[in-house]
GROMACS .gro file of C-alpha atoms in nm:
model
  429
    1UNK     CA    1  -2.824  -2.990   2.916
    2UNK     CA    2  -3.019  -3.197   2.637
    3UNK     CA    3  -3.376  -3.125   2.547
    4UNK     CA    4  -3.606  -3.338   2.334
    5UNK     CA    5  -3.938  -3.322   2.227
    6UNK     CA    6  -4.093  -3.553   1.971
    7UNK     CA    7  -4.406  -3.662   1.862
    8UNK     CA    8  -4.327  -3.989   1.805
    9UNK     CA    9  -4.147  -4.255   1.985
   10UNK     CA   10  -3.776  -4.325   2.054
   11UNK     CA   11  -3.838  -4.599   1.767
   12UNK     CA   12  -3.939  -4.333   1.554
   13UNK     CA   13  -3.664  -4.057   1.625
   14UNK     CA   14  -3.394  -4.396   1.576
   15UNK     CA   15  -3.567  -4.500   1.223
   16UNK     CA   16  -3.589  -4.072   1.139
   17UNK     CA   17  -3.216  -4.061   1.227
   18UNK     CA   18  -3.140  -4.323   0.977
   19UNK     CA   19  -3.294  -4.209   0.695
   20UNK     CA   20  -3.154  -3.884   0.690
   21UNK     CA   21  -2.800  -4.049   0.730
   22UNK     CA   22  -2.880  -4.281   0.423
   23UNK     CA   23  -3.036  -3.997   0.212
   24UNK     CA   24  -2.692  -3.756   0.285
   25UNK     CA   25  -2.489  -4.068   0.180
   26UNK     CA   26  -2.710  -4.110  -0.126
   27UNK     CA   27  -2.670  -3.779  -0.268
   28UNK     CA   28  -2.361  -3.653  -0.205
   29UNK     CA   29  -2.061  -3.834  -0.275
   30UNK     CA   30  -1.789  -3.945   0.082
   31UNK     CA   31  -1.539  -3.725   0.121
   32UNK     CA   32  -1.201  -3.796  -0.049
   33UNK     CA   33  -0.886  -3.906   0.250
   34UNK     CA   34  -0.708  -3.558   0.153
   35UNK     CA   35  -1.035  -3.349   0.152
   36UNK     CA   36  -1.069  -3.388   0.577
   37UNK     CA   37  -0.767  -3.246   0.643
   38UNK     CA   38  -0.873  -2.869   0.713
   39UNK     CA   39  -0.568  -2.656   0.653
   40UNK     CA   40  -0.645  -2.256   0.719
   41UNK     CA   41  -0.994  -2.189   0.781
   42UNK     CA   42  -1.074  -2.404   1.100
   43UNK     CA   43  -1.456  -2.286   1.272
   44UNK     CA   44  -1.233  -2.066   1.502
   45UNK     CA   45  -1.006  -1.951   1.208
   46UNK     CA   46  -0.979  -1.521   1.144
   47UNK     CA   47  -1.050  -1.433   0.779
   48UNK     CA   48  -0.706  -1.367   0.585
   49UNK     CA   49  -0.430  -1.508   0.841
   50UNK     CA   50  -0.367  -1.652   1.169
   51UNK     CA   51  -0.114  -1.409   1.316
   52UNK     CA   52  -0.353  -1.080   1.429
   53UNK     CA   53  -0.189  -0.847   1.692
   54UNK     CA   54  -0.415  -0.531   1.767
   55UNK     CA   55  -0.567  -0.314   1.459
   56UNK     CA   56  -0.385  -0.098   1.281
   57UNK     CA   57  -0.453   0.208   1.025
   58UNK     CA   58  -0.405   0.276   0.674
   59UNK     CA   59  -0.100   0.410   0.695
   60UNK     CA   60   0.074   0.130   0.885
   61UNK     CA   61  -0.089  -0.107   0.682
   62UNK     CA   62   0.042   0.043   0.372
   63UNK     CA   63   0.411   0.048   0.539
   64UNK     CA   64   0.436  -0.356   0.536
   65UNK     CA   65   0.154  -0.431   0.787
   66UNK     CA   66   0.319  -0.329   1.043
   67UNK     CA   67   0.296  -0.390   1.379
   68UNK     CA   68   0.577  -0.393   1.559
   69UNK     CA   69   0.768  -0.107   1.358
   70UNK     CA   70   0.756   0.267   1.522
   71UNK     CA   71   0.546   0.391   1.255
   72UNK     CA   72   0.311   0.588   1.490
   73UNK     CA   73   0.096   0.817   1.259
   74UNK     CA   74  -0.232   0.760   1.386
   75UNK     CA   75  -0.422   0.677   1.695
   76UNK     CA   76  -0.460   0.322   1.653
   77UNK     CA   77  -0.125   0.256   1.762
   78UNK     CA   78  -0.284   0.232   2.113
   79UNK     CA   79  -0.376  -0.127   1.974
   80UNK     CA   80  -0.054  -0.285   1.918
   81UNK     CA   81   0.220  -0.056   2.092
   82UNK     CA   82   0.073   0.269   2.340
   83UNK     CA   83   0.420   0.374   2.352
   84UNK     CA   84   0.398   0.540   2.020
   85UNK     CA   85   0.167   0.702   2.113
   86UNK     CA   86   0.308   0.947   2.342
   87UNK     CA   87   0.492   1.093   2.022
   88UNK     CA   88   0.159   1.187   1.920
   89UNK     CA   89   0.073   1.587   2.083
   90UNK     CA   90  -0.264   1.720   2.196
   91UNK     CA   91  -0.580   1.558   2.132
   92UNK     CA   92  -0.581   1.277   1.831
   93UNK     CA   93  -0.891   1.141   1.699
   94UNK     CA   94  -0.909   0.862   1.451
   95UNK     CA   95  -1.174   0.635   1.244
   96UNK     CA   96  -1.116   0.362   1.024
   97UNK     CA   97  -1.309   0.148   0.772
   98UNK     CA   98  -1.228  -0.110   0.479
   99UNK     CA   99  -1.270  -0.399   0.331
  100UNK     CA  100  -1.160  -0.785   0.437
  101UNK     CA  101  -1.140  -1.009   0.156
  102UNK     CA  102  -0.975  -1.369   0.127
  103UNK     CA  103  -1.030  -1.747  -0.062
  104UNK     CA  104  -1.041  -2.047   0.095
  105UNK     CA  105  -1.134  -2.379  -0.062
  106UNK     CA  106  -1.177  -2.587   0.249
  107UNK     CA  107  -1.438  -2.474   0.525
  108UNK     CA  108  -1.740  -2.601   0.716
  109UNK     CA  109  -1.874  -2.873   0.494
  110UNK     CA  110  -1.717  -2.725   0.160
  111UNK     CA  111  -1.439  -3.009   0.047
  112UNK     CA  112  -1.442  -3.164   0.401
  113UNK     CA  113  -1.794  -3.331   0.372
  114UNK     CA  114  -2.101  -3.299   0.136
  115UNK     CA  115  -2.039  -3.065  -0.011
  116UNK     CA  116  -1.741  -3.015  -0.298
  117UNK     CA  117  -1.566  -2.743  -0.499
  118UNK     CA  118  -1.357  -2.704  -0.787
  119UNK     CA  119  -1.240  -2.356  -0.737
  120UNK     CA  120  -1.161  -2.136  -0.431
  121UNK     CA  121  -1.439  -1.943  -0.313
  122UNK     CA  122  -1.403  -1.612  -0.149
  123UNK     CA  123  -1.586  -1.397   0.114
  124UNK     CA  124  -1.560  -1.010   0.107
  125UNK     CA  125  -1.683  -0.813   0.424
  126UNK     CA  126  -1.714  -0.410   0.446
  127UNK     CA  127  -1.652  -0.318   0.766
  128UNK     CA  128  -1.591   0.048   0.993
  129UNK     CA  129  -1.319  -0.140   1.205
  130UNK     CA  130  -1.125   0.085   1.480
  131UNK     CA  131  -1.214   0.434   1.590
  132UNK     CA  132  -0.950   0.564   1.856
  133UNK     CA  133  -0.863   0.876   2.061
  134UNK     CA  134  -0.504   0.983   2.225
  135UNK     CA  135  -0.488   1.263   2.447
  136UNK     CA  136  -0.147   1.402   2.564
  137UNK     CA  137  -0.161   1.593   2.886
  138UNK     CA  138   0.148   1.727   3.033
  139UNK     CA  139   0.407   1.426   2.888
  140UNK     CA  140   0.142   1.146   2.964
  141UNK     CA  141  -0.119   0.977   2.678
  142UNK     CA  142  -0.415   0.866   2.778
  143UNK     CA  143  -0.582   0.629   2.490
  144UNK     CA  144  -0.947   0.514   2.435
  145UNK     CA  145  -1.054   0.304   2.153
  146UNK     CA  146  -1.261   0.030   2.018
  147UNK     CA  147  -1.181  -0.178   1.705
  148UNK     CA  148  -1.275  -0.526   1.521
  149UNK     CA  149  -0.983  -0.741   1.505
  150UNK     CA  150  -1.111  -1.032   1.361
  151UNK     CA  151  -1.347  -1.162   1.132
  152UNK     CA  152  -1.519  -1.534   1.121
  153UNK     CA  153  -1.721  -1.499   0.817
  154UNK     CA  154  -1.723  -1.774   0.553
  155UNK     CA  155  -1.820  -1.817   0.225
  156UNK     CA  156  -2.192  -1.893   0.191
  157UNK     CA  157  -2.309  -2.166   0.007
  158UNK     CA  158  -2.627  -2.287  -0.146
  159UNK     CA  159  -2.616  -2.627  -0.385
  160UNK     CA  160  -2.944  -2.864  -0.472
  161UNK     CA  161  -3.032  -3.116  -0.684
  162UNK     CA  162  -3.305  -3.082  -0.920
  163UNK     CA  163  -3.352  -3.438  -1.000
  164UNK     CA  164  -3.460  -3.503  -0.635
  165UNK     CA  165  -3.578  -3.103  -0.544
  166UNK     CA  166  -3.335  -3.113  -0.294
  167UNK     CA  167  -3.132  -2.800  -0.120
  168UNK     CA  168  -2.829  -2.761   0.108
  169UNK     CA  169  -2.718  -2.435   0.230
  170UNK     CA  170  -2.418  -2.335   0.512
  171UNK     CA  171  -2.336  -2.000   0.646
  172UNK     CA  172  -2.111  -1.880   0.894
  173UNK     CA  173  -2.060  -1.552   1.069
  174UNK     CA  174  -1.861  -1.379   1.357
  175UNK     CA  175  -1.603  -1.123   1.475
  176UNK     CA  176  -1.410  -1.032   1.756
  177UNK     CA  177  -1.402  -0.680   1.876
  178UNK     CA  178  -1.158  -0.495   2.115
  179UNK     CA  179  -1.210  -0.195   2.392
  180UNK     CA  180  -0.851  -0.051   2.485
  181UNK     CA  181  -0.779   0.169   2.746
  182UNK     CA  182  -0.395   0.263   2.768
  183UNK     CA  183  -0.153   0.485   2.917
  184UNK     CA  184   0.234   0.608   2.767
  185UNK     CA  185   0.454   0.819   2.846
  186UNK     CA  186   0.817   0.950   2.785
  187UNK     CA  187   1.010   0.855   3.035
  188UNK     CA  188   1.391   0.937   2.950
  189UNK     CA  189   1.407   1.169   2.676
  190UNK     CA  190   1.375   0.948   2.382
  191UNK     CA  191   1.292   0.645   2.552
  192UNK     CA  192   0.864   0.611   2.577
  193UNK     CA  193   0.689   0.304   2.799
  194UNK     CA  194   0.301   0.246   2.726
  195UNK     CA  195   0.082  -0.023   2.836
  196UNK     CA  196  -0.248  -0.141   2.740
  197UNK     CA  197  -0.578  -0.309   2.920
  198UNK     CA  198  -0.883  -0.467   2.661
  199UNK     CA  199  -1.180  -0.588   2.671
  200UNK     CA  200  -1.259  -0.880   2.412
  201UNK     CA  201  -1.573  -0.985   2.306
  202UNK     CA  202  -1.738  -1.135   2.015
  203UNK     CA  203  -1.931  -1.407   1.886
  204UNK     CA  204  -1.973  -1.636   1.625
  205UNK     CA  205  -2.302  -1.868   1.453
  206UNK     CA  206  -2.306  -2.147   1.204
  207UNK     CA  207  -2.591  -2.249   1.027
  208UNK     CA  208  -2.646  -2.570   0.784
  209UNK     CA  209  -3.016  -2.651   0.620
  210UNK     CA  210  -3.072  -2.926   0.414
  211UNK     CA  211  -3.361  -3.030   0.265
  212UNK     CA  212  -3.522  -3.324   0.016
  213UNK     CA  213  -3.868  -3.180  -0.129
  214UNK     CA  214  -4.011  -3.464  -0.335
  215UNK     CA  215  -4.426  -3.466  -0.353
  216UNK     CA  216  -4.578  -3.544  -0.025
  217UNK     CA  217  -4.246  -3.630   0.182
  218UNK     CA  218  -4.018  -3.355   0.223
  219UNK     CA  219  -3.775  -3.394   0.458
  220UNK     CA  220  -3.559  -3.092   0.651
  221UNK     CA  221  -3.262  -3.126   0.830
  222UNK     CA  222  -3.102  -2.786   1.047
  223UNK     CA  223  -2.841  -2.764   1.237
  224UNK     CA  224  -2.696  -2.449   1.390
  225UNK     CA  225  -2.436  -2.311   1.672
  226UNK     CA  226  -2.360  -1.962   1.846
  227UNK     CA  227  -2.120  -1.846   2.047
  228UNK     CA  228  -2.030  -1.592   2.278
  229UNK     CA  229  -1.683  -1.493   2.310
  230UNK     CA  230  -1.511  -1.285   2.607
  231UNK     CA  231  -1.196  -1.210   2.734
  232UNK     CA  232  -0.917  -0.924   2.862
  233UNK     CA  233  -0.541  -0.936   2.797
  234UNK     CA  234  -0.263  -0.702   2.848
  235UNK     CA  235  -0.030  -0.513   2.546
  236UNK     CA  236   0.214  -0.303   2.632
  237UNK     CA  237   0.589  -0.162   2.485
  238UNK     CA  238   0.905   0.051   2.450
  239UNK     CA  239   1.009   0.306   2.181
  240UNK     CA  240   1.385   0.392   2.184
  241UNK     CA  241   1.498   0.692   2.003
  242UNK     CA  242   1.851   0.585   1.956
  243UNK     CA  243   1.902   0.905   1.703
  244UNK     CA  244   1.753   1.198   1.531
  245UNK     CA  245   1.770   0.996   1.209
  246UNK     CA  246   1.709   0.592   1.396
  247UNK     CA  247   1.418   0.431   1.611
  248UNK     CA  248   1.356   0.103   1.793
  249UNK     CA  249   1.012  -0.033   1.879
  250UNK     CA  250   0.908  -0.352   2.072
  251UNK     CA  251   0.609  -0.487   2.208
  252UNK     CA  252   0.391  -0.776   2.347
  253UNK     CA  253   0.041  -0.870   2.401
  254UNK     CA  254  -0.011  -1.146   2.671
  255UNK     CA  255  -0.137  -1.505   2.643
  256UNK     CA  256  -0.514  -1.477   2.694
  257UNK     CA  257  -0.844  -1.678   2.699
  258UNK     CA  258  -1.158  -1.668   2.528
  259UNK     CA  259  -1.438  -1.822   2.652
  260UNK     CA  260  -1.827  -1.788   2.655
  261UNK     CA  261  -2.163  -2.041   2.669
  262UNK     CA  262  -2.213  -2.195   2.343
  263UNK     CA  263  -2.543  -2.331   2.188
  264UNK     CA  264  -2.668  -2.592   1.921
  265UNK     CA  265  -2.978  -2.677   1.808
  266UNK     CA  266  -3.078  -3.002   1.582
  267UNK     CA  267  -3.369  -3.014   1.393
  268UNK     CA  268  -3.550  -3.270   1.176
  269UNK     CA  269  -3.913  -3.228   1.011
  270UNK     CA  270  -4.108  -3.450   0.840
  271UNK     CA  271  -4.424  -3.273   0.739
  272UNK     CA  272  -4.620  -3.520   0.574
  273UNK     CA  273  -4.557  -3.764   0.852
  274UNK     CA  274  -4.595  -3.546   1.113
  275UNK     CA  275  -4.251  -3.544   1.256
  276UNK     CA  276  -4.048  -3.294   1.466
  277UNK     CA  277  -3.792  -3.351   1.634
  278UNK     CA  278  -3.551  -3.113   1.791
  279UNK     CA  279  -3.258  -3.164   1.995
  280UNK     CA  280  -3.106  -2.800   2.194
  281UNK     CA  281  -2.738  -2.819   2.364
  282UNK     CA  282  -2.543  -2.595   2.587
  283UNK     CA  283  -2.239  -2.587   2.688
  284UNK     CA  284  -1.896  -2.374   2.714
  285UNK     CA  285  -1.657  -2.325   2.496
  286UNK     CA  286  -1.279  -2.211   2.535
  287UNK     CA  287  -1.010  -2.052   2.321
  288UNK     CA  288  -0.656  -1.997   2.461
  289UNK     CA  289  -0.499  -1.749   2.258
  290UNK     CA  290  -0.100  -1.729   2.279
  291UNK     CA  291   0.129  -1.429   2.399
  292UNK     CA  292   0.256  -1.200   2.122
  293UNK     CA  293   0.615  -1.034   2.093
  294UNK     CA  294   0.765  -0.806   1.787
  295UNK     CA  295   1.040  -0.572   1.730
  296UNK     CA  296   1.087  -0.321   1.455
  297UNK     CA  297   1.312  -0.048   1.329
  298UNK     CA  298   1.254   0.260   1.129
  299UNK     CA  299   1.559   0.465   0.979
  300UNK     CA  300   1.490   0.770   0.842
  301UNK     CA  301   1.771   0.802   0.557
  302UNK     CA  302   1.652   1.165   0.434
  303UNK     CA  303   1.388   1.386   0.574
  304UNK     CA  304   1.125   1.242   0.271
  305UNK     CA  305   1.262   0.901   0.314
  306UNK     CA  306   1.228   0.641   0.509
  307UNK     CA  307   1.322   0.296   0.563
  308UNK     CA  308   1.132   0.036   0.851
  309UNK     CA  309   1.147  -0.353   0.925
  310UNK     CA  310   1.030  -0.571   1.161
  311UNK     CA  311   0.980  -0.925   1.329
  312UNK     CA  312   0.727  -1.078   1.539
  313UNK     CA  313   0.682  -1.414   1.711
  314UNK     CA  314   0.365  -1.607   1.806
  315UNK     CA  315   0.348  -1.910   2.037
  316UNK     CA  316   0.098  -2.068   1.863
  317UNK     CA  317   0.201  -2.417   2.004
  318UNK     CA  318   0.032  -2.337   2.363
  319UNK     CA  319  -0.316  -2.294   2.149
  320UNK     CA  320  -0.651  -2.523   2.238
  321UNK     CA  321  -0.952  -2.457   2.169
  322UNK     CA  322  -1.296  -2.663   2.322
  323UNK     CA  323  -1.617  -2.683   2.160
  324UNK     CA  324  -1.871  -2.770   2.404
  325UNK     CA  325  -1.674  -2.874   2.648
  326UNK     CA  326  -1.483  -3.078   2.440
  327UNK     CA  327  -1.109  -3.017   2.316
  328UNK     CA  328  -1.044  -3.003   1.927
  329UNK     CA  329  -0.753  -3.116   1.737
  330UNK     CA  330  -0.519  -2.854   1.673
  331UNK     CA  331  -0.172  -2.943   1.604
  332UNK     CA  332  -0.042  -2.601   1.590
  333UNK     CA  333   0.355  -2.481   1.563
  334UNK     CA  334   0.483  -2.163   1.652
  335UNK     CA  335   0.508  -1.956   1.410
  336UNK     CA  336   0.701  -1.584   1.278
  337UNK     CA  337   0.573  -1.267   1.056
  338UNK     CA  338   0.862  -1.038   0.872
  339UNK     CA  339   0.815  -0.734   0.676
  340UNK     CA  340   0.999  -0.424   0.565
  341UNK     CA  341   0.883  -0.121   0.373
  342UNK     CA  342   1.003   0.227   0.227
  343UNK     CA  343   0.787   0.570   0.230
  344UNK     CA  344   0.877   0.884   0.020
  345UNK     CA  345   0.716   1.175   0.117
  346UNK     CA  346   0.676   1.448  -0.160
  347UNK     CA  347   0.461   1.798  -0.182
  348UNK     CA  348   0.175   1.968  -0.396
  349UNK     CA  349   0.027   2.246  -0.374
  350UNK     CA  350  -0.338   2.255  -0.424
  351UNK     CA  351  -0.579   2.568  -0.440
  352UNK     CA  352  -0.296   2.803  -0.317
  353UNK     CA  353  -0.230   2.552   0.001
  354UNK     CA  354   0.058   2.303   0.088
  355UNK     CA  355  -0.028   1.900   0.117
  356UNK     CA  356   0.270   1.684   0.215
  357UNK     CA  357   0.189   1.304  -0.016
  358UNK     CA  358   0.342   0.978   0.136
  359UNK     CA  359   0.412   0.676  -0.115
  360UNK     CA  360   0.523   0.339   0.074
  361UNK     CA  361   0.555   0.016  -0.088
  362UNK     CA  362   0.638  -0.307   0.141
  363UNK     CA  363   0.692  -0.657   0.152
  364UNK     CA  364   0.589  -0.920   0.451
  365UNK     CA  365   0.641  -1.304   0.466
  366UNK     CA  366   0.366  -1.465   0.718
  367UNK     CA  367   0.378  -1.834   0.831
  368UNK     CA  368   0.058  -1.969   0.932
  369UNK     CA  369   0.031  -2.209   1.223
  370UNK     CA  370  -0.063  -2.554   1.115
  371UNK     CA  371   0.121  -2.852   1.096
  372UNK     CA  372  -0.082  -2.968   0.803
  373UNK     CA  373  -0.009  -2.824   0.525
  374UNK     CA  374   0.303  -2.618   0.610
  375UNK     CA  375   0.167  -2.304   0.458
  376UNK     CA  376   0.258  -1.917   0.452
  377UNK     CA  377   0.137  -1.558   0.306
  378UNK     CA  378   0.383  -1.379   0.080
  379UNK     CA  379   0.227  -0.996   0.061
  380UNK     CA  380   0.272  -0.726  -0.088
  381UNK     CA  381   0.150  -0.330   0.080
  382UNK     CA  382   0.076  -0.012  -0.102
  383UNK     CA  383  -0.001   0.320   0.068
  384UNK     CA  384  -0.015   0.679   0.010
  385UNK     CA  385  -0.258   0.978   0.168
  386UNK     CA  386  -0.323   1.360   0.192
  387UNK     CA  387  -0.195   1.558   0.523
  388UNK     CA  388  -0.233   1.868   0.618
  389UNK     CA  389  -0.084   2.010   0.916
  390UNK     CA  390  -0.395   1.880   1.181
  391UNK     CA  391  -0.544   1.690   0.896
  392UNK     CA  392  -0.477   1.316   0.758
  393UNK     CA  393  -0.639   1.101   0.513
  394UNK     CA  394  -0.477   0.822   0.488
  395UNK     CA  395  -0.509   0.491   0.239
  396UNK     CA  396  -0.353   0.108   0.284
  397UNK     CA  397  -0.366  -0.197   0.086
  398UNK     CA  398  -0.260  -0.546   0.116
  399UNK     CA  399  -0.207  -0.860  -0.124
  400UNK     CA  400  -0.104  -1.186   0.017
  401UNK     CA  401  -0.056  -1.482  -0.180
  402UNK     CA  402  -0.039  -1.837   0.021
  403UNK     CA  403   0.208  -2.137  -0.094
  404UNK     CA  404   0.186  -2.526   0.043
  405UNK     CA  405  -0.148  -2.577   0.077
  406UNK     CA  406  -0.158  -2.633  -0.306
  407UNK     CA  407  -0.435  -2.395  -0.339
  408UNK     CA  408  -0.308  -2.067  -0.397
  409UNK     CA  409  -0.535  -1.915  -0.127
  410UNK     CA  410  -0.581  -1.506  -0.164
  411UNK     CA  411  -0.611  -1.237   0.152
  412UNK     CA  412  -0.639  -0.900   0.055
  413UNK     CA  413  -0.723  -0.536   0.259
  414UNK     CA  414  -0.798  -0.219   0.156
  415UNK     CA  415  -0.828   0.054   0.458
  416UNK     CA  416  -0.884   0.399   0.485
  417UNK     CA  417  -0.824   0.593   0.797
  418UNK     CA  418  -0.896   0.961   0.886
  419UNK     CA  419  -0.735   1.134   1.132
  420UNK     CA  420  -0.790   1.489   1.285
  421UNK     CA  421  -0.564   1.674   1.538
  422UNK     CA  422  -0.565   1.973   1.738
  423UNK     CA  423  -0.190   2.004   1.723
  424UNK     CA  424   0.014   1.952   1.389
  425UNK     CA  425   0.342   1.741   1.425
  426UNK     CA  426   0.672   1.768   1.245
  427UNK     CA  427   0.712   1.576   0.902
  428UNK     CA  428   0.928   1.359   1.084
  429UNK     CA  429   0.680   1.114   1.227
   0.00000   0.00000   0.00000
């Protein structure tokens, strides 16, 4: 549905149009053939890297990102695989926060219209991101939890000229958050089954100004967009205990869709000449996000160390996305995430008690979905933490470095995740 109001005539709102057309073309140079490709960081695009799957906590992210591997050691593994979960005893609380970091170069209008860059710019968001709760009555775990599993934010930007007093500014904002509800239990002894239902919702808004201030005729140009995001998938999976010393994970989150009304409003102002025109659109907008399935392997080689790996797949090639009602280009390609990782687990002894130290250092090799450029994350994890029988404080870090797109594109994530229990378990988690 289009609304317009005007105080002028059609005549007017044609000859408006055309002016601001001619003044963007005037001051800011056309785009350059290679600048319109997008690469990364479509609208829709999470901050950091394509292939999400659930939320995990400091200590998994420390041990390679993973996902997939049974690396259960907090309560956020309700997220990705509830199956761990039932290796977790009595009641398990757990709350996360970090920060979300990462570069892009092209975005929004930044190298793909008027606006240009020399360097990569890079947003940085603070964020409390999962808080989760396991209970484990009588062999089964029940699992509640909420956490933000992606991020939309952009890099805002604000360039002018002084010669003509003229401004442009774009900012963009979003994320996507996650209830869980979920259910594991052991079914053969050492082989658990979980499954998962969530709740997805979210939303995202983009705003552009630009405005030309000289004496007496200023002109203003907005445009902005929201949406509202909403959806429900399934995740579910298996943990084997093929030894006391050797365990196998997998799991799977379902094809799902996002969708939600979506707004826009177009504005242009001429003060001095007594001009306003605005322009409001609705419509719907739809996201079809593809099915999900990892496995991974831990290997416990002495009781302080441990060895995991694992591999997950993403059918990105079933993705679409419309805007408005109107489907966008996205030649996507399926795509596959690695990583491995090693943990040593030492012991202090601090003001006459016993804390058990874990050190884990891992690798992980991420391909990103688009066609154009052929790109993919090389990181690198760090982790360690404080536990204490019912007591865990644990800290994760990742580094990942991008190659193809020619930019050397950065994502980085520091977490921290505290978790309490009334029931201690055995160092062998």
């Amino acid at each position: 549905m289009y609304l317009m109001k005007t105080k002028k005539t059609a005549a007017l709102l044609g000859l408006c149009l055309l002016f601001a057309l001619g003044l963007l073309l005037a001051l800011f140079p056309s785009p350059a053939r290679g600048q319109t490709v997008m690469g990364q960081y479509e609208e829709e695009a999470p901050l950091g890297t394509w292939n999400l799957f659930g939320a995990s906590g400091a200590s998994s992210l420390g041990r390679g990102a993973a996902l997939f591997a049974p690396c259960a050691a907090d309560a956020s593994a309700i997220f990705t695989n509830p199956a761990l979960a039932a290796r977790l005893q009595g009641l398990t609380l757990s709350v996360g926060g970090g920060i979300h970091s990462a570069s892009m170069f092209r975005y929004g209008p930044v190298n793909t219209g008027p606006i240009s860059s020399a360097d990569n710019l890079s947003a940085t968001v603070f964020a409390l991101d999962l808080a989760a709760v396991t209970w484990n009555v009588k062999g089964w775990v029940v699992g509640l939890g909420a956490a933000l599993t992606e991020i939309y934010d952009r890099p805002y930007v604000e360039a002018g000229s002084a010669a003509y007093n003229a401004l442009f500014t774009f900012s963009q904002e979003g994320f996507l958050r996650v209830w869980n509800i979920s259910l594991g239990r052991e079914l053969l002894p050492g082989l658990s089954l979980g499954l998962g239902f969530n709740l997805v919702s979210g939303r995202r808004t983009w705003e552009m100004n630009d405005s030309w201030n000289p004496p007496a005729r200023a002109v203003i140009i907005t445009d902005e967009r929201s949406r509202e995001l909403s959806g429900r998938f399934l995740n579910g999976g298996l943990l084997w205990r093929l030894s006391e010393r050797v365990s196998l994970a997998a799991a799977f989150r379902t094809a799902f869709r996002l969708y939600g009304p979506s707004r826009s409003l177009l504005r242009y102002r001429a003060p001095a000449a007594g001009t306003d025109i605005l322009i409001e659109a609705e419509g719907e907008d739809e996201i079809r996000r593809p099915g999900v399935v990892g496995v991974g392997v831990s290997w416990a080689l002495r009781n302080n160390l441990k060895i995991l790996g694992e591999a997950g797949w993403w059918n990105w090639s079933s993705y679409t996305a419309t805007s408005f009602g109107e489907e966008q280009p996205r030649a996507f390609r399926d795509t596959w995430r690695a990583g491995a990782a090693v943990e040593y687990k030492s012991s202090i002894r601090l003001f006459g008690r016993d804390f058990l130290i874990p050190s884990s250092l891992g690798l992980i090799y991420d391909r990103q979905p688009m066609e154009n450029p052929r790109s993919s994350y090389i990181g690198y994890t760090l982790g360690t933490g404080i536990h204490r029988k019912g007591f865990r404080l644990d800290m994760g870090s990742v580094f990942g470095f991008e190659n193809g797109s020619g930019r050397r594109l950065v994502a980085r994530r520091l977490a921290v995740t505290l978790t309490v229990r009334t029931r201690p378990r055995g160092s062998g988690e």
